[in-house]
Coordinates of C-alpha atoms and ligand atoms in Angstrom, one line a residue:
X478 CA 129.8 71.9 260.5
X479 CA 128.1 68.7 261.5
X480 CA 129.3 65.7 259.5
X481 CA 127.2 62.8 258.4
X482 CA 129.3 59.7 257.9
X483 CA 128.2 57.3 255.2
X484 CA 131.5 55.6 254.7
X485 CA 131.3 51.9 253.6
X486 CA 133.9 50.6 256.1
X487 CA 135.6 51.6 258.3
X488 CA 132.5 53.6 259.1
X489 CA 130.6 55.4 261.8
X490 CA 130.7 53.8 265.3
X491 CA 128.2 54.2 268.1
X492 CA 129.4 57.2 270.2
X493 CA 129.1 55.4 273.5
X494 CA 131.5 52.7 272.1
X495 CA 134.0 55.3 271.0
X496 CA 133.9 57.1 274.4
X497 CA 134.3 53.9 276.3
X498 CA 137.2 52.8 274.1
X499 CA 139.0 56.1 274.6
X500 CA 138.6 55.7 278.4
X501 CA 140.0 52.2 278.2
X502 CA 143.1 53.3 276.4
X503 CA 143.8 55.6 279.3
X504 CA 142.7 53.3 282.1
X505 CA 141.3 49.8 281.5
X506 CA 138.8 48.6 284.0
X507 CA 140.1 50.8 286.8
X508 CA 143.5 49.0 286.7
X509 CA 145.4 52.2 286.2
X510 CA 146.9 50.6 283.0
X511 CA 145.6 51.2 279.5
X512 CA 143.9 48.4 277.4
X513 CA 146.8 48.6 274.9
X514 CA 149.3 48.0 277.6
X515 CA 147.9 45.2 279.8
X516 CA 148.6 41.5 279.4
X517 CA 146.1 39.7 277.3
X518 CA 146.3 36.9 280.0
X519 CA 145.2 39.2 282.8
X520 CA 141.9 38.3 284.4
X521 CA 140.3 41.6 283.5
X522 CA 141.1 41.1 279.8
X523 CA 140.0 37.4 279.8
X524 CA 136.7 38.6 281.1
X525 CA 136.3 41.0 278.2
X526 CA 136.9 38.2 275.8
X527 CA 134.4 35.9 277.5
X528 CA 131.8 38.6 277.8
X529 CA 132.2 39.5 274.2
X530 CA 131.6 35.9 273.2
X531 CA 128.5 35.7 275.5
X532 CA 127.1 38.9 273.9
X533 CA 127.4 37.3 270.4
X534 CA 125.6 34.2 271.7
X535 CA 122.9 36.2 273.3
X536 CA 122.3 38.8 270.5
X537 CA 122.2 36.2 267.7
X538 CA 120.8 33.2 269.7
X539 CA 123.8 31.1 268.7
X540 CA 123.4 27.5 269.6
X541 CA 125.9 25.7 271.8
X542 CA 127.4 23.5 269.1
X543 CA 128.8 26.7 267.4
X544 CA 132.0 28.3 268.5
X545 CA 132.6 32.1 268.2
X546 CA 136.1 33.2 267.2
X547 CA 137.8 36.6 266.8
X548 CA 140.7 36.3 264.4
X549 CA 143.2 38.8 263.0
X550 CA 143.3 39.6 259.3
X551 CA 139.8 40.6 258.5
X552 CA 137.3 38.9 256.2
X553 CA 139.9 38.5 253.4
X554 CA 142.0 36.2 255.6
X555 CA 138.9 34.1 256.1
X556 CA 138.6 33.7 252.3
X557 CA 141.4 31.2 252.4
X558 CA 141.0 30.1 256.1
X559 CA 137.6 28.6 255.4
X560 CA 138.6 26.4 252.4
X561 CA 141.8 25.5 254.3
X562 CA 139.6 24.1 257.1
X563 CA 136.7 22.5 255.2
X564 CA 137.4 22.1 251.5
X565 CA 138.4 18.6 250.5
X566 CA 137.4 18.3 246.9
X567 CA 134.9 20.9 245.7
X568 CA 133.2 24.0 246.9
X569 CA 130.1 25.8 245.5
X570 CA 129.9 29.6 245.4
X571 CA 127.2 32.1 244.6
X572 CA 128.8 34.8 242.5
X573 CA 127.3 38.1 243.6
X574 CA 130.1 40.5 243.3
X575 CA 133.7 41.4 244.0
X576 CA 133.9 39.9 247.4
X577 CA 132.5 36.6 246.3
X578 CA 135.0 36.6 243.5
X579 CA 137.8 37.2 245.9
X580 CA 136.6 34.4 248.2
X581 CA 136.4 32.0 245.2
X582 CA 140.0 32.9 244.1
X583 CA 141.3 31.8 247.4
X584 CA 139.2 28.6 247.5
X585 CA 140.7 27.5 244.2
X586 CA 144.0 27.0 246.0
X587 CA 142.4 24.1 247.8
X588 CA 140.1 22.5 245.3
X589 CA 137.5 22.8 242.6
X590 CA 135.1 25.7 242.7
X591 CA 131.7 25.5 241.1
X592 CA 129.9 28.8 240.4
X593 CA 126.3 27.8 241.1
X594 CA 124.8 31.0 239.8
X595 CA 126.0 34.5 239.0
X596 CA 124.6 38.1 238.6
X597 CA 127.7 39.2 236.7
X598 CA 125.6 39.8 233.6
X599 CA 124.0 42.9 235.2
X600 CA 127.0 44.3 237.2
X601 CA 125.8 42.2 240.2
X602 CA 122.7 44.4 240.6
X603 CA 120.5 41.5 241.8
X604 CA 120.7 38.2 243.7
X605 CA 120.4 35.1 241.5
X606 CA 117.4 33.0 242.6
X607 CA 117.0 30.0 240.3
X608 CA 119.7 27.5 241.0
X609 CA 120.4 24.1 242.5
X610 CA 123.0 23.7 245.2
X611 CA 125.2 20.7 244.3
X612 CA 125.0 18.0 246.9
X613 CA 128.6 16.7 246.1
X614 CA 130.3 20.0 247.2
X615 CA 131.8 20.4 250.7
X616 CA 130.0 23.6 251.3
X617 CA 128.0 26.4 249.6
X618 CA 129.3 29.9 250.0
X619 CA 127.1 33.1 249.9
X620 CA 127.7 36.8 250.5
X621 CA 124.6 37.9 252.3
X622 CA 125.1 41.6 251.7
X623 CA 127.0 42.9 248.7
X624 CA 128.4 46.1 250.1
X625 CA 129.5 47.4 246.7
X626 CA 126.3 46.9 244.8
X627 CA 123.7 47.4 247.5
X628 CA 122.1 44.0 247.1
X629 CA 121.2 41.7 250.1
X630 CA 120.0 38.2 250.5
X631 CA 117.6 38.8 253.3
X632 CA 116.5 35.3 254.2
X633 CA 118.3 32.3 255.7
X634 CA 118.3 29.9 252.7
X635 CA 118.0 26.1 253.0
X636 CA 121.1 24.3 251.9
X637 CA 121.6 20.6 251.7
X638 CA 125.3 21.1 252.3
X639 CA 127.0 23.3 254.9
X640 CA 126.1 26.9 254.2
X641 CA 129.0 29.4 254.6
X642 CA 128.1 33.0 254.7
X643 CA 130.2 36.2 254.4
X644 CA 128.1 38.6 256.6
X645 CA 130.7 41.3 256.8
X646 CA 128.3 44.1 256.1
X647 CA 125.0 42.9 257.5
X648 CA 125.8 41.0 260.6
X649 CA 123.7 42.1 263.6
X650 CA 121.5 44.2 261.3
X651 CA 118.7 41.6 261.4
X652 CA 117.8 38.4 263.2
X653 CA 119.2 35.3 261.6
X654 CA 118.7 31.6 262.2
X655 CA 122.3 30.5 262.9
X656 CA 121.4 26.8 262.9
X657 CA 120.9 27.0 259.1
X658 CA 124.6 27.9 258.6
X659 CA 127.8 26.0 258.9
X660 CA 130.0 29.0 259.1
X661 CA 129.2 32.7 259.4
X662 CA 132.1 35.2 259.2
X663 CA 133.1 38.7 258.4
X664 CA 135.3 41.7 259.0
X665 CA 134.3 43.6 262.1
X666 CA 134.7 47.1 260.6
X667 CA 131.2 47.6 259.2
X668 CA 128.6 46.6 261.8
X669 CA 130.5 45.3 264.8
X670 CA 133.5 47.5 265.4
X671 CA 136.7 48.5 263.9
X672 CA 139.2 46.9 261.5
X673 CA 141.7 44.4 262.6
X674 CA 139.6 41.3 263.2
X675 CA 137.1 39.0 261.8
X676 CA 134.4 37.2 263.6
X677 CA 133.8 33.5 262.8
X678 CA 130.9 31.5 264.0
X679 CA 131.6 27.9 263.2
X680 CA 129.7 24.7 263.7
X681 CA 132.3 22.5 265.5
X682 CA 131.5 19.2 263.8
X683 CA 132.6 20.5 260.4
X684 CA 136.2 20.6 261.5
X685 CA 138.8 17.9 261.6
X686 CA 137.6 16.1 258.4
X687 CA 140.5 17.1 256.1
X688 CA 142.6 14.7 254.0
X689 CA 145.6 17.0 254.3
X690 CA 147.6 18.7 257.2
X691 CA 146.8 22.3 258.1
X692 CA 149.0 25.0 259.7
X693 CA 148.2 25.7 263.4
X694 CA 147.4 29.4 262.8
X695 CA 145.0 28.5 260.0
X696 CA 143.3 25.7 261.9
X697 CA 140.1 26.8 263.6
X698 CA 140.6 24.1 266.2
X699 CA 143.8 25.9 267.5
X700 CA 141.7 29.1 268.0
X701 CA 138.8 27.2 269.6
X702 CA 141.2 25.6 272.0
X703 CA 143.0 28.9 272.7
X704 CA 139.6 30.7 273.0
X705 CA 140.7 33.2 270.3
X706 CA 144.0 33.7 272.2
X707 CA 146.1 31.1 270.5
X708 CA 148.5 33.9 269.9
X709 CA 148.3 37.6 271.0
X710 CA 144.9 38.9 269.9
X711 CA 144.4 42.4 268.6
X712 CA 143.0 43.5 271.9
X713 CA 141.8 47.0 270.9
X714 CA 139.8 45.7 267.9
X715 CA 138.2 43.2 270.3
X716 CA 137.5 45.9 272.8
X717 CA 135.7 48.2 270.3
X718 CA 133.7 45.2 269.2
X719 CA 132.7 44.4 272.8
X720 CA 131.6 48.0 273.3
X721 CA 129.7 48.1 270.0
X722 CA 127.8 44.9 271.0
X723 CA 127.0 46.4 274.4
X724 CA 125.5 49.3 272.5
X725 CA 123.5 46.9 270.2
X726 CA 122.1 45.3 273.3
X727 CA 121.2 48.6 274.9
X728 CA 119.3 49.5 271.7
X729 CA 117.1 46.4 272.2
X730 CA 119.2 43.8 270.4
X731 CA 119.2 42.7 266.8
X732 CA 115.4 42.5 266.5
X733 CA 115.1 46.2 267.4
X734 CA 118.1 47.2 265.3
X735 CA 116.3 45.5 262.3
X736 CA 113.2 47.7 262.7
X737 CA 115.4 50.8 262.9
X738 CA 117.4 49.8 259.9
X739 CA 114.3 49.0 257.8
X740 CA 112.9 52.5 258.6
X741 CA 116.2 54.2 257.7
X742 CA 116.4 52.3 254.4
X743 CA 112.8 53.0 253.5
X744 CA 113.3 56.7 254.1
X745 CA 116.1 56.8 251.6
X746 CA 114.7 54.4 249.0
X747 CA 111.3 56.3 249.1
X748 CA 113.1 59.5 248.3
X749 CA 115.1 57.8 245.4
X750 CA 111.8 56.4 244.0
X751 CA 110.0 59.7 244.4
X752 CA 112.7 61.8 242.9
X753 CA 113.0 62.3 239.1
X754 CA 116.6 63.0 239.6
X755 CA 117.9 59.9 241.3
X756 CA 117.6 56.2 240.3
X757 CA 118.4 53.2 242.5
X758 CA 120.8 50.7 240.9
X759 CA 119.9 47.5 242.7
X760 CA 116.9 45.3 241.8
X761 CA 114.0 46.4 244.1
X762 CA 113.4 43.0 245.7
X763 CA 117.1 42.7 246.5
X764 CA 117.7 46.2 247.9
X765 CA 120.1 46.2 250.8
X766 CA 119.1 47.9 254.1
X767 CA 122.8 48.6 254.7
X768 CA 124.2 50.0 251.6
X769 CA 122.0 52.2 249.4
X770 CA 123.3 52.7 245.8
X771 CA 122.0 55.2 243.4
X772 CA 122.9 57.2 240.3
X773 CA 121.5 60.3 238.6
X774 CA 118.8 59.6 236.1
X775 CA 119.8 59.8 232.4
X776 CA 118.3 63.2 232.0
X777 CA 120.4 64.6 234.9
X778 CA 123.6 62.6 234.4
X779 CA 125.6 65.8 233.9
X780 CA 124.8 66.9 237.5
X781 CA 126.6 64.1 239.4
X782 CA 129.7 66.2 240.2
X783 CA 127.5 69.1 241.1
X784 CA 125.4 67.0 243.6
X785 CA 128.6 65.5 245.0
X786 CA 129.9 69.0 245.8
X787 CA 126.5 70.2 247.1
X788 CA 126.3 67.2 249.4
X789 CA 129.8 67.8 250.7
X790 CA 128.9 71.3 251.5
X791 CA 126.0 70.0 253.6
X792 CA 128.3 67.8 255.6
X793 CA 127.7 64.5 253.8
X794 CA 130.8 62.3 253.9
X795 CA 131.5 59.1 252.1
X796 CA 128.7 59.0 249.6
X797 CA 130.7 58.4 246.4
X798 CA 129.8 55.1 244.9
X799 CA 132.3 52.3 244.4
X800 CA 134.3 52.8 241.2
X801 CA 132.8 49.7 239.6
X802 CA 129.2 51.0 240.0
X803 CA 129.7 54.8 239.9
X804 CA 127.2 57.3 241.3
X805 CA 126.5 57.3 244.9
X806 CA 126.4 54.9 247.9
X807 CA 125.2 55.7 251.3
X808 CA 126.2 53.1 253.9
X809 CA 123.6 53.2 256.7
X810 CA 124.9 50.5 259.0
X811 CA 123.5 50.0 262.6
X812 CA 125.4 52.9 264.0
X813 CA 124.4 55.4 261.3
X814 CA 121.7 57.5 263.1
X815 CA 118.3 58.2 261.5
X816 CA 119.2 62.0 261.6
X817 CA 122.0 61.3 259.1
X818 CA 119.6 59.7 256.7
X819 CA 117.1 62.5 257.2
X820 CA 119.8 65.0 256.5
X821 CA 120.8 63.2 253.2
X822 CA 117.2 63.0 252.1
X823 CA 116.8 66.8 252.7
X824 CA 120.1 67.4 250.8
X825 CA 118.7 65.4 247.9
X826 CA 115.4 67.3 247.9
X827 CA 117.2 70.7 248.2
X828 CA 119.4 69.9 245.3
X829 CA 116.5 68.9 243.2
X830 CA 114.6 72.1 243.9
X831 CA 117.7 74.2 243.1
X832 CA 118.3 72.3 239.8
X833 CA 114.8 71.8 238.3
Ligands
PLP420 C1 134.5 44.7 253.5 C2 134.1 43.4 253.1 C3 135.0 42.4 253.0 C4 136.6 42.6 253.3 O1 136.8 42.7 254.6 P1 138.3 42.9 255.1 O2 138.1 42.8 256.6 O3 138.8 44.2 254.6 O4 139.1 41.8 254.6 C5 134.6 41.1 252.6 N1 133.3 40.9 252.3 C6 132.4 41.9 252.4 C7 131.0 41.5 252.0 C8 132.8 43.1 252.7 O5 131.8 44.1 252.8

């Protein structure tokens, strides 16, 4: 049976990226050697690294004073790498969920952390809006898409201090104004490839201003100098990212992706709002176009397991909500085709009809 993959990450990848990556394992760039077996210093590989950086720059219109790095360890490694590089005394954080909390925890190793605003009072089901960013902090950290709760900060906010954004789960899903940010980072495994690396877009003038020494592997300047090959890079993760970005470009770039994503999300949210059986959990104005979270209405609460089984029988994979929210979550990242969302909507309608 056809499977529809709504996993939150790792998640569905574009088929052309998967096929090209399989081919490259067998034979990279007609060298007769697989991508997992070549030297990362070989000209063919160096070209992939450079082309991948160029694709990032092109797709997100990244200005020249920003460097683009691919670093092992995922977003969680960046939770401490960022404060290690730019936190001298105090950092400000917007508390919008588990990932923001984890980022804050690591920052506390390097200095004071001020929680500027929080949506903890309502299980992070909304994005706080009324707050003042302290001008005496070294940076202000936000999580643009809260993967677990399905909330998203959809605009590039103005910040009087360097803005640092965890964009793990909405990077490349919409156009952004990079010049408004100091650092943009995230794990690759939601919208730009597979696990094993993080992307870091960093404004270079923020670096080198610390009052303390910093280990070479943690120092962004080492990786800038080494062009993300200060040590052996996870070549396969970079290769899958490269192929995923080629696919984004072939789809018409981030602007075209955004239109497709909005249409996909509307399809699902419209069904949730129409149906008497399902209720969205995120505040309407903050609804994510990447992760759609919903539960069964009070009247139908007893049917959650039944729906889960029904959906499974229809080929739906990965729609169980995060344990902290419950219910269901459909992650509909860039590479999730509209057919998958249509199939889920039909599945919800069929279940409702059968269980009036
Ligand atoms: C998945 C996710 C992370 C964690 O990424 P890792 O690469 O597993 O460390 C961090 N932040 C957000 C918003 C995420 O969705």
